[in-house]
């Protein structure tokens, strides 16, 4: 079997991609209008929503960057993962019920729709939509680039595609992504997420079993090797220190309820009462998949320190090196398919909310109505958005990484800082005002931009997104408290009371 | 009593902002955010853990204690005021104490290690890290249990459902009239 390692890996990825294409074709017949395209007609069952929710949370970053970060800075990066239980709990307590209620009551297609209904303000709608578009571009570009780099690494190991270029890989991977997103919209996206989530869970648990068998003494031997080399790396705050760790705890934990691609999925379940089972199922799936993140990183750091494995050229090589040395070819095939699943499940979610922001939210905010024939334009803009993001990805790779890096700053941290207060707090506190929301979003965008542009490095590992998040929370509540209490629409008043 | 939960959340956020400011202005320690490994490129080491916590250890401890308070405060905010019963608040209080206990065990066992240089292991990890890894993950489970098992008691009762259905019917009638 070892002789066919590359063929098995390529075969697994090809089967997975064919599945995505088939799902797109199947979902196309179920997509009749823009409500189906953007929110699946609010008719999804609990298992589908749970798997879609967690698989969109764990992007390619979790499968490639995650083990690499553990390899690099040790336990510090665990804080991004172990916070998931708190993050999901906060997200469901604050967002799941009321976003679903407003979405149904006002027939909302997107997060900015919900925000506009809550605040009765097109200014807030516009700012949220703008934040989403900026964030989506950076996120999508990095995801497409990651997908292409992994595809090139896999295909170049075969004789037929030994000299395949990165541009070809960007085209192939983007084409599959575009196909199922355009044909099937969010319905294709969430149903591929189900399989993607399942593959990620299987990959995570199998990798854990492989990782603990690398050293005779299991995980304890691996951690003891790291402890002997540098105790801080394997202690609770890792190499990056206490404030970097707690910053991630804050931004990744609470910030989960500010991620538009995740909370939009909370609008899609058929029955409100399904939330009680969606929460534990999502968390379980995330924990299973995240085992890969932690176990590969720890074992690879210990293996390099112990001299079993040559030092890695880049920390991000941790996962691929682990798979090539320690994993059975079949497992490597499942994990590589899982990697594509992780990247695509996040990308399709971003394509969907980015398209909604462009064809629905921004026009509605500026001229009071969406575009005519939304479904047609949704499909056109999905294609264009993916092409522009792929262009950004290639430009960043070959010419100048600044633009994508800048847009990348509008990643998780900026979504968390600008969207969390306005949505998660605002949906539960009737005293939240438009002035508070506008101030919080503007401050979050400004702080993240300034920190990114000026390359400010705060002391003790305090991060820009952490400062932005705390500031936006203070400003949101503070400004709302001192500005005139709003007159809410009667139905929104009722929703906030229920 | 819980009418002022937003004011408590605001106070916690302001306190966290002040703590961040104090940490930012504290005496600096070289390489507090880690330094490159001498032998293995791409790896970062933390080196002297005691020195890194010397000026900010207690501030960092307070920061995370406030963060855990914020988490529970936000969960209380997420529940309709009429469902914030004593039973619910007791559950939230218990969850808060449970998370604080885990945080204290993680922090204190790490401090102990920094003093003695010795640690036991639990399920593959040094004890302080096991508190972080397993403890933090499990720390929010009481919140999740309260959400899932208390869904029809605290989150979305049958009365809530009936009220929302009536709201939907009203909205449908209004749109037909329009």
XYZ file of C-alpha atoms in Angstrom:
676
model
C 0.000 0.000 0.000
C 2.909 2.315 0.804
C 3.974 2.174 -2.868
C 0.644 3.732 -3.869
C 0.638 6.445 -1.159
C 0.441 9.368 -3.595
C -2.206 7.720 -5.751
C -4.348 6.973 -2.674
C -4.088 10.578 -1.507
C -4.919 11.980 -4.954
C -7.782 9.478 -5.293
C -9.271 10.517 -1.938
C -9.165 14.189 -2.872
C -10.651 13.540 -6.338
C -13.511 11.487 -4.856
C -14.191 14.277 -2.387
C -14.246 16.925 -5.129
C -16.560 14.847 -7.314
C -18.878 14.600 -4.336
C -18.902 18.407 -4.047
C -19.798 18.765 -7.741
C -22.589 16.181 -7.436
C -23.973 17.960 -4.370
C -24.026 21.228 -6.304
C -26.072 19.629 -9.078
C -28.480 18.042 -6.600
C -28.917 21.279 -4.646
C -29.514 23.311 -7.812
C -32.943 21.683 -8.165
C -33.832 22.711 -4.620
C -32.730 26.340 -5.071
C -35.732 28.240 -6.403
C -35.275 31.730 -4.992
C -32.825 33.951 -3.116
C -34.157 32.750 0.249
C -33.133 29.197 -0.719
C -29.802 30.494 -2.014
C -28.845 32.469 1.102
C -30.592 30.872 4.082
C -31.734 27.484 2.714
C -35.349 28.574 3.150
C -34.821 28.263 6.942
C -35.607 24.577 6.656
C -32.521 22.698 7.831
C -32.487 19.921 10.412
C -30.370 19.956 13.578
C -27.635 17.557 12.413
C -27.078 19.504 9.205
C -26.853 22.834 11.039
C -24.600 21.407 13.768
C -22.113 19.935 11.302
C -22.212 23.015 9.071
C -21.612 25.250 12.074
C -18.547 23.468 13.394
C -16.995 22.664 10.007
C -17.209 26.349 9.040
C -15.536 27.271 12.334
C -12.484 25.105 11.695
C -10.990 26.359 8.443
C -7.847 25.278 6.632
C -6.048 27.317 9.273
C -6.984 24.688 11.827
C -5.667 21.827 9.710
C -2.468 23.428 8.407
C -1.772 26.506 10.524
C -2.975 24.978 13.798
C -0.396 22.160 14.073
C 2.214 24.632 12.780
C 1.451 27.106 15.553
C 1.641 24.410 18.231
C 4.979 23.333 16.743
C 6.157 26.936 16.873
C 4.843 28.341 20.172
C 3.648 25.271 22.055
C 0.628 25.396 24.341
C -0.121 29.102 23.709
C -2.112 28.081 20.659
C -4.216 25.578 22.656
C -6.112 28.634 23.894
C -7.624 29.105 20.436
C -9.028 25.577 20.651
C -9.989 24.938 24.266
C -12.095 28.063 24.252
C -14.555 26.413 21.862
C -16.884 25.197 24.609
C -17.135 28.688 26.102
C -17.423 30.268 22.661
C -20.247 28.030 21.492
C -22.068 28.453 24.825
C -21.902 32.258 24.663
C -22.911 32.207 20.987
C -26.006 30.128 21.624
C -27.068 31.983 24.768
C -26.746 35.365 23.058
C -27.477 34.882 19.387
C -29.151 31.609 18.353
C -32.695 32.323 19.536
C -33.136 35.977 18.681
C -31.368 35.938 15.302
C -33.640 33.067 14.260
C -36.739 34.886 15.505
C -35.956 38.165 13.739
C -34.948 36.307 10.564
C -38.320 34.578 10.390
C -40.380 37.548 11.503
C -38.823 39.980 9.044
C -37.924 37.419 6.346
C -34.207 38.308 6.573
C -31.706 36.867 4.116
C -28.506 37.986 5.800
C -26.918 39.194 9.012
C -27.048 42.880 7.954
C -30.800 42.385 7.352
C -31.204 41.255 10.959
C -29.089 44.140 12.247
C -31.086 46.658 10.201
C -34.329 45.237 11.592
C -33.014 45.384 15.162
C -31.693 48.953 15.010
C -34.013 50.320 12.330
C -30.933 51.812 10.705
C -29.476 51.484 7.240
C -26.223 53.058 8.475
C -25.626 50.063 10.765
C -26.672 47.706 7.951
C -24.153 49.364 5.619
C -21.275 49.258 8.111
C -21.832 45.585 8.919
C -22.100 44.730 5.199
C -18.908 46.688 4.471
C -17.058 44.892 7.275
C -18.232 41.572 5.872
C -17.110 42.370 2.314
C -13.654 43.521 3.454
C -13.234 40.521 5.742
C -14.497 38.060 3.165
C -11.976 39.195 0.555
C -9.001 38.594 2.864
C -10.354 35.319 4.217
C -11.304 33.939 0.799
C -7.980 34.869 -0.762
C -6.010 33.090 1.952
C -8.277 30.026 1.816
C -8.012 29.734 -1.969
C -4.243 30.134 -1.802
C -4.022 27.453 0.906
C -6.175 25.120 -1.182
C -3.980 25.634 -4.249
C -0.711 25.183 -2.348
C -1.908 21.896 -0.848
C -3.188 20.707 -4.223
C 0.137 21.520 -5.852
C 1.992 19.631 -3.106
C -0.197 16.560 -3.644
C -0.238 16.567 -7.457
C 3.458 17.324 -7.894
C 4.170 14.004 -6.175
C 2.624 12.136 -9.114
C 4.355 11.505 -12.424
C 1.569 12.961 -14.565
C 1.292 16.272 -12.723
C 4.876 16.595 -11.499
C 5.282 20.089 -12.985
C 1.821 21.482 -12.340
C 1.865 25.219 -11.587
C 0.209 27.104 -8.767
C -2.032 29.016 -11.188
C -3.467 25.745 -12.526
C -4.105 24.585 -8.968
C -5.873 27.861 -8.126
C -8.057 27.409 -11.228
C -8.939 23.771 -10.502
C -9.721 24.244 -6.819
C -11.627 27.511 -7.361
C -13.619 25.922 -10.207
C -14.932 23.154 -7.929
C -15.715 25.649 -5.178
C -17.451 28.045 -7.567
C -19.412 25.259 -9.236
C -21.175 23.940 -6.173
C -21.621 27.383 -4.596
C -23.147 28.854 -7.770
C -25.402 25.963 -8.623
C -26.607 25.045 -5.172
C -26.006 28.185 -3.082
C -26.158 27.690 0.676
C -28.043 24.397 0.291
C -25.059 22.835 -1.507
C -22.776 24.562 0.949
C -24.396 23.145 4.087
C -24.854 19.645 2.686
C -21.206 19.512 1.628
C -20.454 20.844 5.117
C -22.142 17.755 6.576
C -19.770 15.418 4.779
C -16.883 17.817 5.318
C -17.615 17.880 9.047
C -17.828 14.095 9.200
C -14.494 13.699 7.371
C -12.889 16.225 9.730
C -14.107 14.345 12.820
C -12.844 11.011 11.497
C -9.516 12.584 10.526
C -9.115 14.212 13.949
C -9.735 11.048 15.947
C -7.582 8.815 13.707
C -4.738 11.304 13.829
C -4.881 11.366 17.638
C -4.531 7.585 17.714
C -1.569 7.761 15.332
C 0.054 10.604 17.253
C -0.011 8.854 20.635
C 1.680 5.824 19.108
C 4.685 7.783 17.784
C 6.474 7.605 21.144
C 6.489 4.427 23.224
C 5.421 6.455 26.252
C 2.561 8.052 24.323
C 1.648 11.719 24.675
C 3.318 11.921 28.105
C 6.703 11.077 26.628
C 6.218 13.729 23.947
C 5.287 16.425 26.464
C 8.164 15.372 28.776
C 10.624 15.853 25.899
C 9.273 19.368 25.295
C 9.322 20.114 29.033
C 12.993 19.143 29.273
C 13.865 21.402 26.316
C 11.835 24.480 27.341
C 9.322 24.059 30.143
C 7.359 27.195 29.266
C 6.488 25.811 25.824
C 4.451 23.022 27.405
C 3.144 24.984 30.405
C -0.357 26.582 30.256
C 0.681 29.847 28.612
C 3.176 28.399 26.125
C 6.093 30.234 24.555
C 4.034 33.299 23.598
C 3.195 34.132 27.209
C 0.172 34.777 29.358
C -1.324 37.836 27.649
C -1.063 36.390 24.139
C -2.838 33.277 25.422
C -5.576 35.160 27.264
C -5.993 37.436 24.252
C -6.762 34.413 22.101
C -9.105 33.125 24.801
C -11.019 36.419 24.596
C -10.957 37.001 20.844
C -11.530 33.397 19.730
C -13.941 32.579 22.554
C -16.334 35.486 22.713
C -15.479 36.350 19.121
C -17.112 33.170 17.871
C -20.490 34.840 18.352
C -19.318 37.695 16.125
C -18.356 35.620 13.092
C -20.897 36.355 10.344
C -20.342 33.065 8.498
C -21.182 31.153 11.684
C -24.050 33.111 13.167
C -25.748 33.306 9.765
C -26.116 29.522 10.042
C -28.106 30.070 13.246
C -30.806 31.590 11.012
C -31.224 28.423 8.961
C -32.659 25.783 11.291
C -36.245 24.737 10.751
C -37.304 24.606 14.395
C -36.122 26.903 17.157
C -36.118 24.044 19.645
C -33.455 22.275 17.577
C -30.946 24.688 19.118
C -30.873 22.589 22.273
C -29.281 19.699 20.345
C -27.335 21.781 17.791
C -25.134 23.286 20.528
C -23.743 20.030 22.009
C -23.453 18.394 18.568
C -21.470 21.323 17.146
C -19.146 21.349 20.120
C -18.593 17.595 19.963
C -17.712 17.795 16.269
C -15.335 20.680 16.816
C -13.525 18.917 19.674
C -13.092 15.735 17.632
C -11.713 17.612 14.626
C -9.457 19.831 16.745
C -7.661 16.782 18.158
C -5.641 16.890 14.949
C -4.523 20.476 15.636
C -3.169 19.669 19.094
C -1.784 16.171 18.665
C 0.208 16.760 15.463
C 1.731 19.975 16.784
C 2.891 18.464 20.075
C 4.243 15.255 18.565
C 6.111 17.065 15.777
C 7.742 19.519 18.212
C 8.839 16.627 20.435
C 9.991 14.532 17.458
C 12.190 17.348 16.118
C 13.673 18.110 19.564
C 14.316 14.392 20.075
C 16.019 14.081 16.694
C 13.508 11.571 15.267
C 12.536 14.057 12.571
C 14.677 16.649 10.794
C 13.865 20.274 11.741
C 11.045 21.629 9.591
C 11.723 24.302 6.989
C 8.504 26.041 8.035
C 6.204 25.430 11.028
C 3.291 25.007 8.581
C 5.009 21.861 7.281
C 4.195 20.111 10.566
C 0.972 18.462 9.354
C 2.226 17.339 5.946
C 5.517 16.015 7.395
C 3.649 14.129 10.103
C 1.359 12.551 7.512
C 4.199 11.527 5.233
C 6.282 9.961 8.021
C 3.830 8.549 10.543
C 0.441 8.098 8.867
C -0.848 5.095 6.950
C -1.525 6.091 3.281
C -5.268 5.577 3.722
C -5.276 7.832 6.769
C -3.204 10.404 4.876
C -5.840 10.259 2.114
C -8.666 10.865 4.609
C -6.780 13.730 6.253
C -5.968 15.438 2.948
C -9.611 15.119 1.932
C -10.414 16.526 5.393
C -8.060 19.407 4.750
C -9.846 20.316 1.523
C -13.114 19.875 3.386
C -11.996 22.316 6.084
C -10.887 24.917 3.561
C -13.918 24.570 1.294
C -16.479 24.571 4.107
C -15.154 27.910 5.310
C -14.738 29.320 1.804
C -18.274 28.489 0.716
C -19.670 30.133 3.837
C -17.687 33.297 3.089
C -18.695 33.292 -0.569
C -22.317 33.121 0.491
C -22.269 35.970 3.031
C -20.020 38.109 0.797
C -22.428 37.717 -2.105
C -25.392 38.576 0.113
C -23.600 41.720 1.312
C -22.872 42.867 -2.260
C -26.162 42.174 -4.032
C -28.589 42.505 -1.164
C -27.306 44.471 1.828
C -25.265 47.304 0.348
C -27.869 48.168 -2.344
C -30.630 48.029 0.296
C -28.642 50.305 2.600
C -27.890 52.818 -0.161
C -31.128 52.934 -2.177
C -33.700 51.222 -0.016
C -34.097 48.040 -2.067
C -32.097 45.066 -3.246
C -31.228 44.328 -6.881
C -33.890 42.914 -9.216
C -33.715 39.161 -9.881
C -31.635 38.411 -6.778
C -31.071 34.728 -7.546
C -29.505 35.448 -10.943
C -27.238 38.159 -9.566
C -26.354 36.026 -6.559
C -24.938 33.417 -8.934
C -23.090 36.004 -11.027
C -21.568 37.734 -8.002
C -20.548 34.409 -6.425
C -18.462 33.696 -9.538
C -17.001 37.203 -9.641
C -16.200 37.247 -5.922
C -14.356 33.932 -6.142
C -12.428 35.088 -9.223
C -11.402 38.366 -7.579
C -10.363 36.512 -4.400
C -8.350 34.011 -6.469
C -6.712 36.976 -8.227
C -5.859 38.501 -4.857
C -4.438 35.180 -3.749
C -2.148 34.887 -6.775
C -1.144 38.568 -6.609
C -0.258 38.119 -2.961
C 1.763 34.996 -3.694
C 3.735 36.321 -6.652
C 3.891 40.088 -6.207
C 3.026 41.724 -2.927
C 1.468 40.186 0.141
C 0.597 43.563 1.725
C -2.897 43.939 0.285
C -4.082 40.493 1.227
C -2.365 40.785 4.595
C -4.208 44.041 5.151
C -7.520 42.503 4.189
C -6.550 39.477 6.236
C -6.454 41.793 9.235
C -10.213 41.910 8.742
C -10.242 38.331 9.785
C -11.589 36.699 12.894
C -10.410 39.465 15.234
C -12.061 42.308 13.348
C -15.309 40.421 12.875
C -15.239 39.695 16.604
C -14.562 43.291 17.629
C -16.988 44.970 15.253
C -19.848 42.481 15.059
C -19.985 40.890 18.526
C -21.151 43.955 20.501
C -23.634 45.076 17.865
C -25.186 41.667 17.289
C -24.599 39.502 20.353
C -25.156 42.245 22.943
C -27.515 44.338 20.828
C -29.963 41.466 20.293
C -30.325 41.087 24.047
C -30.353 44.654 25.313
C -33.048 47.011 24.169
C -31.003 50.012 25.325
C -28.433 49.536 22.550
C -28.502 52.538 20.214
C -27.526 53.278 16.637
C -24.857 55.711 17.883
C -23.380 52.967 20.080
C -23.345 50.512 17.185
C -21.780 52.936 14.682
C -19.128 54.016 17.202
C -18.229 50.423 18.117
C -17.948 49.206 14.520
C -15.931 52.260 13.434
C -13.559 51.989 16.412
C -12.990 48.270 15.821
C -12.193 48.801 12.131
C -9.951 51.773 12.882
C -7.931 50.099 15.649
C -7.365 46.947 13.617
C -6.368 48.969 10.546
C -3.992 51.212 12.513
C -2.346 48.294 14.328
C -1.913 46.454 11.019
C -0.661 49.451 9.025
C 1.717 50.797 11.639
C 2.999 47.350 12.665
C 2.598 48.339 16.328
C 3.698 45.534 18.652
C 2.094 46.014 22.087
C 4.099 44.654 25.049
C 3.626 41.237 26.660
C 2.037 39.787 23.540
C -1.135 41.881 23.859
C -2.742 41.726 20.432
C -4.417 44.457 18.358
C -7.679 42.517 18.047
C -7.836 42.145 21.849
C -7.448 45.918 22.328
C -10.007 46.531 19.567
C -12.497 44.077 21.078
C -12.318 45.466 24.629
C -12.518 49.038 23.290
C -15.514 48.329 21.067
C -17.379 46.649 23.935
C -16.764 49.655 26.196
C -17.744 52.130 23.490
C -20.830 50.202 22.435
C -22.302 50.000 25.918
C -20.954 53.380 27.079
C -22.222 55.377 24.091
C -25.563 53.544 24.167
C -25.978 54.400 27.846
C -25.460 58.111 27.282
C -27.490 58.467 24.083
C -31.272 58.680 23.826
C -33.049 55.360 24.249
C -34.395 54.216 20.877
C -38.012 53.723 19.845
C -38.077 50.148 18.632
C -40.570 48.656 16.202
C -43.296 46.812 18.197
C -42.403 43.375 16.778
C -38.692 43.841 17.589
C -39.632 45.035 21.065
C -41.564 41.781 21.510
C -38.694 39.652 20.221
C -36.269 41.283 22.657
C -38.689 40.593 25.494
C -39.416 36.915 24.678
C -31.779 42.374 40.494
C -30.636 41.261 37.046
C -32.039 44.405 35.444
C -28.608 45.895 35.872
C -26.700 43.054 34.263
C -25.661 45.345 31.387
C -24.142 47.782 33.888
C -22.190 44.916 35.469
C -20.972 43.866 31.999
C -19.955 47.460 31.310
C -18.070 47.663 34.624
C -16.268 44.399 33.854
C -15.281 45.612 30.366
C -13.982 48.934 31.723
C -11.992 47.074 34.400
C -10.513 44.800 31.741
C -9.571 47.858 29.678
C -7.836 49.389 32.703
C -6.009 46.139 33.392
C -4.814 46.023 29.772
C -3.542 49.574 30.194
C -1.715 48.659 33.421
C -0.171 45.586 31.810
C 0.901 47.675 28.820
C 2.556 50.191 31.151
C 4.172 47.621 33.469
C 7.960 47.237 33.585
C 8.990 45.379 30.492
C 10.700 41.999 30.461
C 12.935 41.064 27.514
C 11.337 38.447 25.251
C 8.121 38.329 27.255
C 6.393 37.113 24.083
C 8.985 34.374 23.487
C 12.320 34.117 21.698
C 13.648 31.968 18.832
C 14.852 28.473 19.705
C 18.651 28.304 19.580
C 18.770 25.057 17.588
C 15.486 24.654 15.753
C 14.399 27.449 13.410
C 10.663 28.083 13.462
C 10.367 27.105 17.132
C 9.873 29.723 19.824
C 10.778 29.204 23.472
C 9.328 30.909 26.528
C 12.506 30.590 28.662
C 12.166 32.111 32.148
C 8.488 31.794 33.053
C 8.884 33.383 36.491
C 10.486 36.514 35.034
C 7.746 36.828 32.416
C 5.082 36.850 35.109
C 7.035 38.944 37.638
C 5.384 42.293 36.859
C 2.065 41.218 35.386
C 1.204 37.839 36.954
C -1.467 39.125 39.323
C -2.861 41.526 36.696
C -3.151 38.684 34.180
C -4.853 36.534 36.806
C -7.404 39.293 37.443
C -7.872 39.846 33.708
C -8.917 36.254 33.091
C -11.055 36.167 36.237
C -12.919 39.171 34.841
C -13.153 37.501 31.443
C -14.816 34.463 33.002
C -17.147 36.824 34.870
C -17.945 38.497 31.554
C -18.741 35.126 29.963
C -21.275 34.312 32.668
C -22.660 37.863 32.648
C -23.247 37.643 28.901
C -25.001 34.290 29.264
C -27.306 35.859 31.870
C -27.975 38.752 29.482
C -28.897 36.226 26.779
C -31.775 34.854 28.855
C -35.060 36.733 28.938
C -35.444 38.722 32.143
C -38.606 36.850 33.130
C -36.759 33.520 33.036
C -33.880 34.606 35.251
C -35.196 32.658 38.204
C -33.269 31.839 41.374
C -32.660 28.360 39.998
C -31.193 29.847 36.826
C -29.025 32.338 38.694
C -27.824 29.587 41.045
C -26.813 27.529 38.024
C -24.999 30.487 36.515
C -23.273 31.224 39.815
C -22.189 27.601 40.079
C -20.831 27.668 36.513
C -18.907 30.842 37.289
C -17.354 29.342 40.430
C -16.488 26.154 38.529
C -14.665 28.118 35.815
C -12.883 30.283 38.393
C -11.795 27.158 40.281
C -10.300 25.651 37.109
C -8.521 28.920 36.332
C -7.152 29.086 39.901
C -5.909 25.470 39.750
C -4.214 26.143 36.403
C -2.574 29.341 37.599
C -1.521 28.084 41.039
C -0.097 24.763 39.820
C 1.896 26.691 37.216
C 3.202 29.021 39.956
C 4.119 25.952 41.981
C 6.027 24.515 39.037
C 7.896 27.794 38.574
C 9.020 27.574 42.220
C 9.918 23.883 42.374
C 10.606 22.903 38.753
C 8.667 19.700 39.342
C 5.321 18.528 38.071
C 3.172 15.404 37.853
C 1.382 14.350 34.685
C -2.294 13.815 34.004
C -3.532 12.157 30.824
C -0.394 12.976 28.843
C 0.194 16.550 30.000
C 1.938 18.250 32.938
C -0.684 18.972 35.609
C -0.925 22.768 35.019
C -1.376 22.170 31.285
C -3.893 19.404 31.947
C -5.956 21.969 33.897
C -5.729 24.273 30.891
C -6.353 21.635 28.251
C -9.067 19.495 29.834
C -10.217 21.942 32.477
C -10.900 24.880 30.190
C -12.662 22.652 27.701
C -14.846 21.180 30.422
C -15.240 24.468 32.297
C -18.103 25.660 30.105
C -19.918 22.321 30.075
C -22.254 23.435 32.912
C -23.310 26.358 30.698
C -23.966 23.995 27.815
C -25.912 21.631 30.042
C -27.993 24.551 31.317
C -28.722 25.621 27.749
C -29.633 22.185 26.439
C -31.450 20.712 29.418
C -32.878 24.019 30.543
C -33.974 25.030 27.045
C -37.697 24.749 27.759
C -37.280 26.295 31.212
C -34.945 29.230 30.658
C -34.304 29.757 26.954
C -37.486 29.156 24.972
C -40.471 28.007 26.996
C -43.750 26.745 25.561
C -45.247 30.145 26.449
C -42.447 31.873 24.534
C -43.172 29.652 21.561
C -46.885 30.451 21.662
C -46.116 34.163 21.972
C -43.749 34.045 19.025
C -46.232 32.109 16.913
C -48.824 34.785 17.640
C -46.301 37.424 16.618
C -45.721 35.599 13.342
C -49.445 35.353 12.671
C -49.807 39.052 13.339
C -46.964 39.795 10.924
C -48.580 37.620 8.252
C -51.924 39.395 8.718
C -50.238 42.792 8.502
C -48.397 41.906 5.308
C -51.642 40.638 3.704
C -53.379 43.891 4.611
C -50.514 45.867 3.085
